[in-house]
PDB file of C-alpha atoms and ligand atoms in Angstrom:
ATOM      1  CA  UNK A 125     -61.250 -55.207  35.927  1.00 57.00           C
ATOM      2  CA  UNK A 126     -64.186 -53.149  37.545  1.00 90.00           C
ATOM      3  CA  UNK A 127     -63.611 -49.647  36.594  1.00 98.00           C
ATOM      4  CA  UNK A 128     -64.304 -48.044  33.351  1.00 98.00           C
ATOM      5  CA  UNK A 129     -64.009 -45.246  31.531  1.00 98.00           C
ATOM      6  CA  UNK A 130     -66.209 -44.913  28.608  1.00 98.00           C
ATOM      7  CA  UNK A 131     -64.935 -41.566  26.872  1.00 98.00           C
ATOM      8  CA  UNK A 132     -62.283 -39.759  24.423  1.00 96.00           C
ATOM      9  CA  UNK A 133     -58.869 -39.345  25.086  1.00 96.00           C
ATOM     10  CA  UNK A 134     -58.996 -36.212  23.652  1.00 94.00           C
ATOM     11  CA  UNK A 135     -61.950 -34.670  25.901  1.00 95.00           C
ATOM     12  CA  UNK A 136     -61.417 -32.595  28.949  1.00 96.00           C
ATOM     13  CA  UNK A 137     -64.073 -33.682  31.023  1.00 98.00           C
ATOM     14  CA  UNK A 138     -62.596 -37.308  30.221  1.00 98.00           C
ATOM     15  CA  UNK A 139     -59.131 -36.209  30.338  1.00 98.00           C
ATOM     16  CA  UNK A 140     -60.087 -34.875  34.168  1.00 98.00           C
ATOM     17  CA  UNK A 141     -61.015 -38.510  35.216  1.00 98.00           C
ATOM     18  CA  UNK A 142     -58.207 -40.372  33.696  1.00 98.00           C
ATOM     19  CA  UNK A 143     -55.283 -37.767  35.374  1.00 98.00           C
ATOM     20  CA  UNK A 144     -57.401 -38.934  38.887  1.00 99.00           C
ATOM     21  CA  UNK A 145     -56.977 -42.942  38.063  1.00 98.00           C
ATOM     22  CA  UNK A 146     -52.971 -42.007  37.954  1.00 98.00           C
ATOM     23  CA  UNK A 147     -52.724 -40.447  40.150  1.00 98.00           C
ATOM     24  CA  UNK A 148     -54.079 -42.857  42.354  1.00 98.00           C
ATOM     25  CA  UNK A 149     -52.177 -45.706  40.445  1.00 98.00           C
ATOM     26  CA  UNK A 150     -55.676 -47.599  39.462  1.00 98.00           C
ATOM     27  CA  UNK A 151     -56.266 -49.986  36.947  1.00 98.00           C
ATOM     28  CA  UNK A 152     -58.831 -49.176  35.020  1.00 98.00           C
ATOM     29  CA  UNK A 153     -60.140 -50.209  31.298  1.00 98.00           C
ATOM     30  CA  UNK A 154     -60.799 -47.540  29.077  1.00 98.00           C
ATOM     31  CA  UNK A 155     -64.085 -47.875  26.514  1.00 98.00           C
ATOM     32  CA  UNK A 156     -63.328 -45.688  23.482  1.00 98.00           C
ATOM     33  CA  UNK A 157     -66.747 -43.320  22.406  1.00 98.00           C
ATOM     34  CA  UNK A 158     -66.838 -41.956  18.820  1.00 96.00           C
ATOM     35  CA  UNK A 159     -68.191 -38.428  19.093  1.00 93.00           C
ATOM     36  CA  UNK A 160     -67.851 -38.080  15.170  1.00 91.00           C
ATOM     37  CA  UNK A 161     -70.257 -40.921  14.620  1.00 96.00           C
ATOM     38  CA  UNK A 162     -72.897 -39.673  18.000  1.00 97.00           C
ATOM     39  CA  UNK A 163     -71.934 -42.851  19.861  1.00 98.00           C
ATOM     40  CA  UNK A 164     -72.290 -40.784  22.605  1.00 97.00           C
ATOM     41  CA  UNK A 165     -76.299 -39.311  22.153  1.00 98.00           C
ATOM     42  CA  UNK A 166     -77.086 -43.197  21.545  1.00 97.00           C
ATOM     43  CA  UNK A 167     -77.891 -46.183  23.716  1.00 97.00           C
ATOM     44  CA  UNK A 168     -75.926 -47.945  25.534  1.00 97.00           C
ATOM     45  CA  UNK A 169     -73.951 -44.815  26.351  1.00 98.00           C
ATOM     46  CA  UNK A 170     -76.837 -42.653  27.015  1.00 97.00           C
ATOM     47  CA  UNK A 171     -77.985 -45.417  29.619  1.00 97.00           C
ATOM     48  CA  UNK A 172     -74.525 -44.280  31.291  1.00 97.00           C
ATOM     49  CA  UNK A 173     -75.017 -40.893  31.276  1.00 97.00           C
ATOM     50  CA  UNK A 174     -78.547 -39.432  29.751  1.00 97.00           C
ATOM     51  CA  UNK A 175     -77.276 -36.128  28.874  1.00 98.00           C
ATOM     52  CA  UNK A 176     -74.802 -37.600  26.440  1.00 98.00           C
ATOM     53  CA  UNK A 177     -71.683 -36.119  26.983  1.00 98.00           C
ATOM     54  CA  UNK A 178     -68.374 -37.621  27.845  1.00 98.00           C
ATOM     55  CA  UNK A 179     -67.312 -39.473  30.124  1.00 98.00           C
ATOM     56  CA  UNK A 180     -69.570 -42.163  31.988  1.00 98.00           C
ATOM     57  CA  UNK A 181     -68.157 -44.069  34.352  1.00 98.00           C
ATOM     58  CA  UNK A 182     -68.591 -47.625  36.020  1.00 98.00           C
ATOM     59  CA  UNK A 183     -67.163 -49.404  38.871  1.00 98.00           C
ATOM     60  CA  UNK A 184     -68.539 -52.446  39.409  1.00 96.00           C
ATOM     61  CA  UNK A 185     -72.632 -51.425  39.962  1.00 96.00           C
ATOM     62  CA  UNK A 186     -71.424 -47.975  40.579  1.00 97.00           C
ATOM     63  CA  UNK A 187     -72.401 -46.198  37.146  1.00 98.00           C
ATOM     64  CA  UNK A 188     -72.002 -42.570  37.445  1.00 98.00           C
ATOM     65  CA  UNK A 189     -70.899 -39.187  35.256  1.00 98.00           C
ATOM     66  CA  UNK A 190     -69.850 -35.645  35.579  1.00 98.00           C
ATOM     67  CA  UNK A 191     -66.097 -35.463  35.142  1.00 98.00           C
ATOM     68  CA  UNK A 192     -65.862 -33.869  38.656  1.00 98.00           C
ATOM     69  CA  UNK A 193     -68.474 -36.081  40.766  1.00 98.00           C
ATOM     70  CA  UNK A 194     -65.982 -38.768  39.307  1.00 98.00           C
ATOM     71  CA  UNK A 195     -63.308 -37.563  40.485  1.00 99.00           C
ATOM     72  CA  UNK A 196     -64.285 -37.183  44.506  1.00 98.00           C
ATOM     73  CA  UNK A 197     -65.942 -40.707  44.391  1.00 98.00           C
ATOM     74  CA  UNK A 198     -62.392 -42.275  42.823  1.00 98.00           C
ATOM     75  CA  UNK A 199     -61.024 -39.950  45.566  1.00 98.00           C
ATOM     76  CA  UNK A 200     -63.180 -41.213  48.513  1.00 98.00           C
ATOM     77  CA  UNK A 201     -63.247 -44.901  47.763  1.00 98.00           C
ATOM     78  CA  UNK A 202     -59.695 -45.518  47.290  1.00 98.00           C
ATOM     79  CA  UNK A 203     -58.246 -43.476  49.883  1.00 97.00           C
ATOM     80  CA  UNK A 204     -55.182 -45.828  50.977  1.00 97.00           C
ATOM     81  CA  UNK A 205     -54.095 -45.921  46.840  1.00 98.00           C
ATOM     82  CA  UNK A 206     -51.579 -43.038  44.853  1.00 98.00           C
ATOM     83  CA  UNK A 207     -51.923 -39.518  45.744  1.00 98.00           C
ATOM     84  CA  UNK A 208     -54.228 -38.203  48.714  1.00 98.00           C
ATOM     85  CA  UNK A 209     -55.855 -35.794  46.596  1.00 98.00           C
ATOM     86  CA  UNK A 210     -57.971 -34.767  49.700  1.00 98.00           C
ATOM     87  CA  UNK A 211     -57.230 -33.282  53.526  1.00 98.00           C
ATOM     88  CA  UNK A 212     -58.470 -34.808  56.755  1.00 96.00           C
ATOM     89  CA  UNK A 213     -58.934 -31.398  58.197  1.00 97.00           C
ATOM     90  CA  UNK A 214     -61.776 -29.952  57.739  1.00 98.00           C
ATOM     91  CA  UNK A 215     -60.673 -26.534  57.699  1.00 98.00           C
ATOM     92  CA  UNK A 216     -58.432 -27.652  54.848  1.00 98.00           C
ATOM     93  CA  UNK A 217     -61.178 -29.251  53.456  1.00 98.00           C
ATOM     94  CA  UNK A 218     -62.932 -26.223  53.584  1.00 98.00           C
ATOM     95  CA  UNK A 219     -60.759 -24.331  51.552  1.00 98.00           C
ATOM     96  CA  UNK A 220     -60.183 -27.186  48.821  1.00 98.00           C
ATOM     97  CA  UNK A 221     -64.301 -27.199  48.384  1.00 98.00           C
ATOM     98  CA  UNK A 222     -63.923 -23.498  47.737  1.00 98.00           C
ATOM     99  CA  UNK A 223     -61.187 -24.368  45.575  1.00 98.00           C
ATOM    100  CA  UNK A 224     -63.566 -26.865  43.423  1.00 98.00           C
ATOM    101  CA  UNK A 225     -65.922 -24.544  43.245  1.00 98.00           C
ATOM    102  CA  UNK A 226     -63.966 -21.543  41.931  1.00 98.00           C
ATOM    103  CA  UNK A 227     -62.645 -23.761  39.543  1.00 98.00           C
ATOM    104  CA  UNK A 228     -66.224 -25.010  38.054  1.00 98.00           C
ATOM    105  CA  UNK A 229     -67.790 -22.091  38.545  1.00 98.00           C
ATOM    106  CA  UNK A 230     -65.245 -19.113  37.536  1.00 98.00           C
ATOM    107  CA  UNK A 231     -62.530 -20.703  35.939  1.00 98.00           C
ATOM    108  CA  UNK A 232     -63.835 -23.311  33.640  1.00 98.00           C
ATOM    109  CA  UNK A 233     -66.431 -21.211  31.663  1.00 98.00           C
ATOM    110  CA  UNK A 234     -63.746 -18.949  30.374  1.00 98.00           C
ATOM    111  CA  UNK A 235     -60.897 -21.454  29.553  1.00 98.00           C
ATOM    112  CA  UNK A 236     -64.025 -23.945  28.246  1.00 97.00           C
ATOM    113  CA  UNK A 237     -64.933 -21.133  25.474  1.00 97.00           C
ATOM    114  CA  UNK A 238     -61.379 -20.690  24.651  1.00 98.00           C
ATOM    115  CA  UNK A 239     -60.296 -23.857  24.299  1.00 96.00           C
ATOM    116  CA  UNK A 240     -63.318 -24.214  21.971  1.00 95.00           C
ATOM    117  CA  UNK A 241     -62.841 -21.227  20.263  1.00 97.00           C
ATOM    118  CA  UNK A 242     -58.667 -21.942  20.099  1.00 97.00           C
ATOM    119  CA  UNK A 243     -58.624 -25.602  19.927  1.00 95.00           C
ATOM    120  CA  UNK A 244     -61.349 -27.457  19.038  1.00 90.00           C
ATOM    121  CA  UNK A 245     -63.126 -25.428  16.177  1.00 92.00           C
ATOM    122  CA  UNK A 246     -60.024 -25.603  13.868  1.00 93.00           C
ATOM    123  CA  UNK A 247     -59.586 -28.819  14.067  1.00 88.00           C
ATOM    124  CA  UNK A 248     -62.867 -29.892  12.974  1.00 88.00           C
ATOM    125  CA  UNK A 249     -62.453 -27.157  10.499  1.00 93.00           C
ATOM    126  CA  UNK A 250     -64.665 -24.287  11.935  1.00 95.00           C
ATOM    127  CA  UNK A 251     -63.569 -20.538  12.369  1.00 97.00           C
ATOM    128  CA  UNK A 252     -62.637 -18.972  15.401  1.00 97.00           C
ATOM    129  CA  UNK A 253     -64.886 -16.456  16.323  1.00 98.00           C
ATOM    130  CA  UNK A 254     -62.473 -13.811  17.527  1.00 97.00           C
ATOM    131  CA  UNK A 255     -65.024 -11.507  19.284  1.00 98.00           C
ATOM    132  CA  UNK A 256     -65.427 -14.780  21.748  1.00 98.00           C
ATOM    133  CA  UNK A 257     -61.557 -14.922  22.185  1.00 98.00           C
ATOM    134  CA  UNK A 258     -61.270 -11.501  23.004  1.00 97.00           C
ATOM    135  CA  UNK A 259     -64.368 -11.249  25.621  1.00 98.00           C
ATOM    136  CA  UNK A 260     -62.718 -14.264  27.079  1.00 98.00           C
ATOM    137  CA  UNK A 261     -59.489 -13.921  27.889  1.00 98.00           C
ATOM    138  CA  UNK A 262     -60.417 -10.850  29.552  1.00 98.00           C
ATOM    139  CA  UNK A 263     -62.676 -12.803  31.817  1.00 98.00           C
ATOM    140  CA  UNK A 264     -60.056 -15.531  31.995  1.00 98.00           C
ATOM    141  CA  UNK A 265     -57.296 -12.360  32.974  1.00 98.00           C
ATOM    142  CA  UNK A 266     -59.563 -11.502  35.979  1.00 98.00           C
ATOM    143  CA  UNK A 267     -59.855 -15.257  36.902  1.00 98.00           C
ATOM    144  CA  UNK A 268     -56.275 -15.726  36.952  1.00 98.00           C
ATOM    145  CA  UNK A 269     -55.726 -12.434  38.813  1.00 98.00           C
ATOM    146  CA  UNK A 270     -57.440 -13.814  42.005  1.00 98.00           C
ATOM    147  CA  UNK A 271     -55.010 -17.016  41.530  1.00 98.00           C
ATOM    148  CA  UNK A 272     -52.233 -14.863  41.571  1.00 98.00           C
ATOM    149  CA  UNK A 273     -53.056 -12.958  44.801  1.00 98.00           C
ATOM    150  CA  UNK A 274     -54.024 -16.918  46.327  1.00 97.00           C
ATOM    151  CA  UNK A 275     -50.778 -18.754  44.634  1.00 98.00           C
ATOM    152  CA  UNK A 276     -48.578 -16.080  45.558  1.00 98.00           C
ATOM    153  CA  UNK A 277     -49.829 -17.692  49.323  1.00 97.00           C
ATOM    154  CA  UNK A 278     -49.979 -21.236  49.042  1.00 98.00           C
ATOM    155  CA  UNK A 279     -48.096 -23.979  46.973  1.00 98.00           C
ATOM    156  CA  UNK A 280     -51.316 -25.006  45.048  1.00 98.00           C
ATOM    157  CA  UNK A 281     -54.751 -23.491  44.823  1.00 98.00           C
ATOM    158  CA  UNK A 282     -55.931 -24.961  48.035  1.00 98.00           C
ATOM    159  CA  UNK A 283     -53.194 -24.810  50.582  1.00 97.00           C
ATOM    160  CA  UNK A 284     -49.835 -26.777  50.400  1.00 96.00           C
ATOM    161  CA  UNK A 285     -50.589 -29.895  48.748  1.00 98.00           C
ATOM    162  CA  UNK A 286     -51.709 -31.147  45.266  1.00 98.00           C
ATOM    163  CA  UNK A 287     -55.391 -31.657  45.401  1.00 98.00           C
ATOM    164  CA  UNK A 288     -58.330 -32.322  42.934  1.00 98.00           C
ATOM    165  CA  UNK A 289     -59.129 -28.404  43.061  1.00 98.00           C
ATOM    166  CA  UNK A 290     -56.019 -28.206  40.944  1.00 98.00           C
ATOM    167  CA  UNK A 291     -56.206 -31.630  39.342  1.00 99.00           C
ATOM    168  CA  UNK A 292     -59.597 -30.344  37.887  1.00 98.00           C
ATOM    169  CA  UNK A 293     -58.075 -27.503  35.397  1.00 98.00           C
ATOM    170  CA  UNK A 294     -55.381 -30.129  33.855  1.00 98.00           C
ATOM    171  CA  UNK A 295     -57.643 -30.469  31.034  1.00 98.00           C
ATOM    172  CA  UNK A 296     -58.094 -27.006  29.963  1.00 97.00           C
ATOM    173  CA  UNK A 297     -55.060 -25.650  31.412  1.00 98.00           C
ATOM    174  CA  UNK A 298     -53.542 -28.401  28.530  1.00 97.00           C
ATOM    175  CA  UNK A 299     -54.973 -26.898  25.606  1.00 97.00           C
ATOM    176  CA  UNK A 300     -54.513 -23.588  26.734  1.00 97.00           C
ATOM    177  CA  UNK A 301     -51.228 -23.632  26.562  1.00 97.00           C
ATOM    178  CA  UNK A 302     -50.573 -24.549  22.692  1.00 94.00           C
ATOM    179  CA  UNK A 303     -52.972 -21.449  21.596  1.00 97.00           C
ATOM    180  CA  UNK A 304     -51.868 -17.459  21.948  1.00 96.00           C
ATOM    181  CA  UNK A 305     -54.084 -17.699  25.422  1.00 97.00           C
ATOM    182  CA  UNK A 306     -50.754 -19.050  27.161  1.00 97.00           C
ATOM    183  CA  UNK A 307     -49.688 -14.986  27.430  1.00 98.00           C
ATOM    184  CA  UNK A 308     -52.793 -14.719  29.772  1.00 98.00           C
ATOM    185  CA  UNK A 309     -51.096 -17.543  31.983  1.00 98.00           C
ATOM    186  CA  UNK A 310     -47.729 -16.312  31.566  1.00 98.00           C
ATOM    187  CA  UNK A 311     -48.133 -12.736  32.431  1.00 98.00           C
ATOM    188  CA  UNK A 312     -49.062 -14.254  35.815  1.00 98.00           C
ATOM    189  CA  UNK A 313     -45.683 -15.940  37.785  1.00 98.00           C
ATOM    190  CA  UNK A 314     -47.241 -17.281  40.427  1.00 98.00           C
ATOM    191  CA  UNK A 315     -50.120 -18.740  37.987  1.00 98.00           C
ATOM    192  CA  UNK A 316     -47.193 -19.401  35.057  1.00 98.00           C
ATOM    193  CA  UNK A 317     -45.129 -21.369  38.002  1.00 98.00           C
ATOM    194  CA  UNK A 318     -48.222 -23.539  39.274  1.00 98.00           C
ATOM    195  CA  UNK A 319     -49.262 -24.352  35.569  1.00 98.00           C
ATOM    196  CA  UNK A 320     -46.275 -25.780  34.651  1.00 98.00           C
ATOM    197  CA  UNK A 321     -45.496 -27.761  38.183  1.00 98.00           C
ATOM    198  CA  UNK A 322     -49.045 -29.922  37.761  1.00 98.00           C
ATOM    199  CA  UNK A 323     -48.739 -29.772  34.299  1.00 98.00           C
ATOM    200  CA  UNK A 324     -45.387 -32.394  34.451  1.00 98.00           C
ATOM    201  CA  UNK A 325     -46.878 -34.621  36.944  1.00 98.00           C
ATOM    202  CA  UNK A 326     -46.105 -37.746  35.835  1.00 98.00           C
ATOM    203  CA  UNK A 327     -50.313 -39.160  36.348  1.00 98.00           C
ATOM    204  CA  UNK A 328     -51.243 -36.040  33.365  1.00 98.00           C
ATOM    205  CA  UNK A 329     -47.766 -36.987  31.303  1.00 98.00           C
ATOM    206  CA  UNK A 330     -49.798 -40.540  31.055  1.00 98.00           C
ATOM    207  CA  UNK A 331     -53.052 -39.187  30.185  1.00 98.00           C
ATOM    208  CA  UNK A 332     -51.680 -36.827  27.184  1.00 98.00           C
ATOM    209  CA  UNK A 333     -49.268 -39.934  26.032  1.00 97.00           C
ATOM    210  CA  UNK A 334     -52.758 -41.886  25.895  1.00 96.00           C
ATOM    211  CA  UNK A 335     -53.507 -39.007  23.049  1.00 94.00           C
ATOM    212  CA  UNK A 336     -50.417 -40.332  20.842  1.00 91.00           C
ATOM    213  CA  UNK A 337     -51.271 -44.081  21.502  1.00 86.00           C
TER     214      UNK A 337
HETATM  215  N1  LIG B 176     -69.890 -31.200  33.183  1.00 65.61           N
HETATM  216  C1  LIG B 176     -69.596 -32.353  32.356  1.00 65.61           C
HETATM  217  C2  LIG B 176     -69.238 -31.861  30.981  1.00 65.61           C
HETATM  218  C3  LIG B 176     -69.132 -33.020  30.023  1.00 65.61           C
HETATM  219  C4  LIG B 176     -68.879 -32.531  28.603  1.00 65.61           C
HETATM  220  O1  LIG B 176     -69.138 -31.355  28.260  1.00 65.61           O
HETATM  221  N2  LIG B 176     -68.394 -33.432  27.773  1.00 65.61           N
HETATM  222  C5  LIG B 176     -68.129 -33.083  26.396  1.00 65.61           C
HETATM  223  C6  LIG B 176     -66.809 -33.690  25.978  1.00 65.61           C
HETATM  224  S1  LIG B 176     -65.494 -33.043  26.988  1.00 65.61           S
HETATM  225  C7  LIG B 176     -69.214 -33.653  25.530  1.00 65.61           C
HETATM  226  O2  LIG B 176     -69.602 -34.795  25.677  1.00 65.61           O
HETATM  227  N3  LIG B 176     -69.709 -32.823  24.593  1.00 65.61           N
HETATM  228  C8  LIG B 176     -70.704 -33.252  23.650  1.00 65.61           C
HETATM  229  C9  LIG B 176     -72.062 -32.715  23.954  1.00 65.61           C
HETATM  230  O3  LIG B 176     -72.228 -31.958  24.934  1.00 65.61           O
HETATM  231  O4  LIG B 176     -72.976 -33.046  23.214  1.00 65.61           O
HETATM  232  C10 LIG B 176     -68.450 -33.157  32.981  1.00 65.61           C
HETATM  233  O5  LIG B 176     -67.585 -32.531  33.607  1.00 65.61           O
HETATM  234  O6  LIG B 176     -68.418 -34.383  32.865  1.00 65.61           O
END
């Protein structure tokens, strides 16, 4: 098998490239990393990816990371497989890059912190600093108005078809959801309705079953 994913299922950036391989029905073979232990600040996985951090990536000599880089190159290389994921227009196109970006750039760092704050520091046991949560979810409120305004347009956040700009906030959009940052989402229809639609895609209902493996 050439492609694989050396990572966590329980990671978001990891989480991101596995919902892509379903959706594009790809076989792939997954290499479990052991963040507890620093597997991933040591060699060989550091000769994957030499910032440490989850996930690299290999198909055949291809040995790449960032979650999102990932993500176009599974995209682009196996374009007659699963889901398009992409437009041939480039006027489409242009509005799904804008769609990626607002998503890395404005999106993420809000919904990151929270599902750090809301997720990840109780279960390994560390408080939530509340000050963060607050400061956050008013950032993530002003995100999510501009998605409301854009969604109340268009199916999915760029245009009428499922693409990787909204393929790329599964992850968060996942954890999000089980903490008290879901009223943010749900005060939202438009942003409430979207959520849950790519939320029970069956290529993400794989990836979070992978959790309970
Ligand atoms: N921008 C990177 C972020 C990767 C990332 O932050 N990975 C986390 C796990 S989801 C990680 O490895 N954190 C440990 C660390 O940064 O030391 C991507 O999208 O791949």
């Amino acid at each position: 098998m050439a492609i694989k994913v050396h990572g966590s299922f329980f990671s978001p950036a990891t989480m991101r490239v596995l919902a892509c391989l379903h959706e594009k029905g790809l076989d792939y073979e997954f290499v479990p990393i052991n963040m507890g232990t620093g597997e991933h600040k040591k060699e060989p996985f550091i000769l994957l990816n030499p910032f440490g951090q989850l996930p690299g990536f290999e198909d055949g000599d291809v040995k790449i990371f960032e979650s999102r880089a990932i993500t176009q190159y599974i995209t682009y290389t196996y374009t007659d497989k699963g889901t398009p994921l992409v437009y041939h227009d480039p006027k489409e196109m242009a509005v799904l890059f804008v769609g990626m970006q607002v998503e890395s750039q404005h999106y993420d760092p809000p919904a990151g912190k929270l599902a750090w704050e809301l997720t990840i520091k109780p279960f390994l046991g560390m408080d939530t600093d509340e000050a963060v949560v607050e400061e956050q979810e008013v950032q993530l409120a002003k995100v999510l108005d501009v998605y409301e305004y854009r969604l109340a347009q268009s199916k999915y956040v760029s245009g009428d078809s499922f693409t990787l700009a909204d393929l790329h906030h599964l992850p968060t959009f996942h954890y999000l959801m089980g903490t008290r940052a879901k009223a943010v989402i749900d005060a939202r229809p438009h942003v409430r309705a979207w959520c849950a639609d790519i939320l029970a895609r069956p290529a993400w209902q794989k990836v979070i079953a992978m959790q309970h493996s």
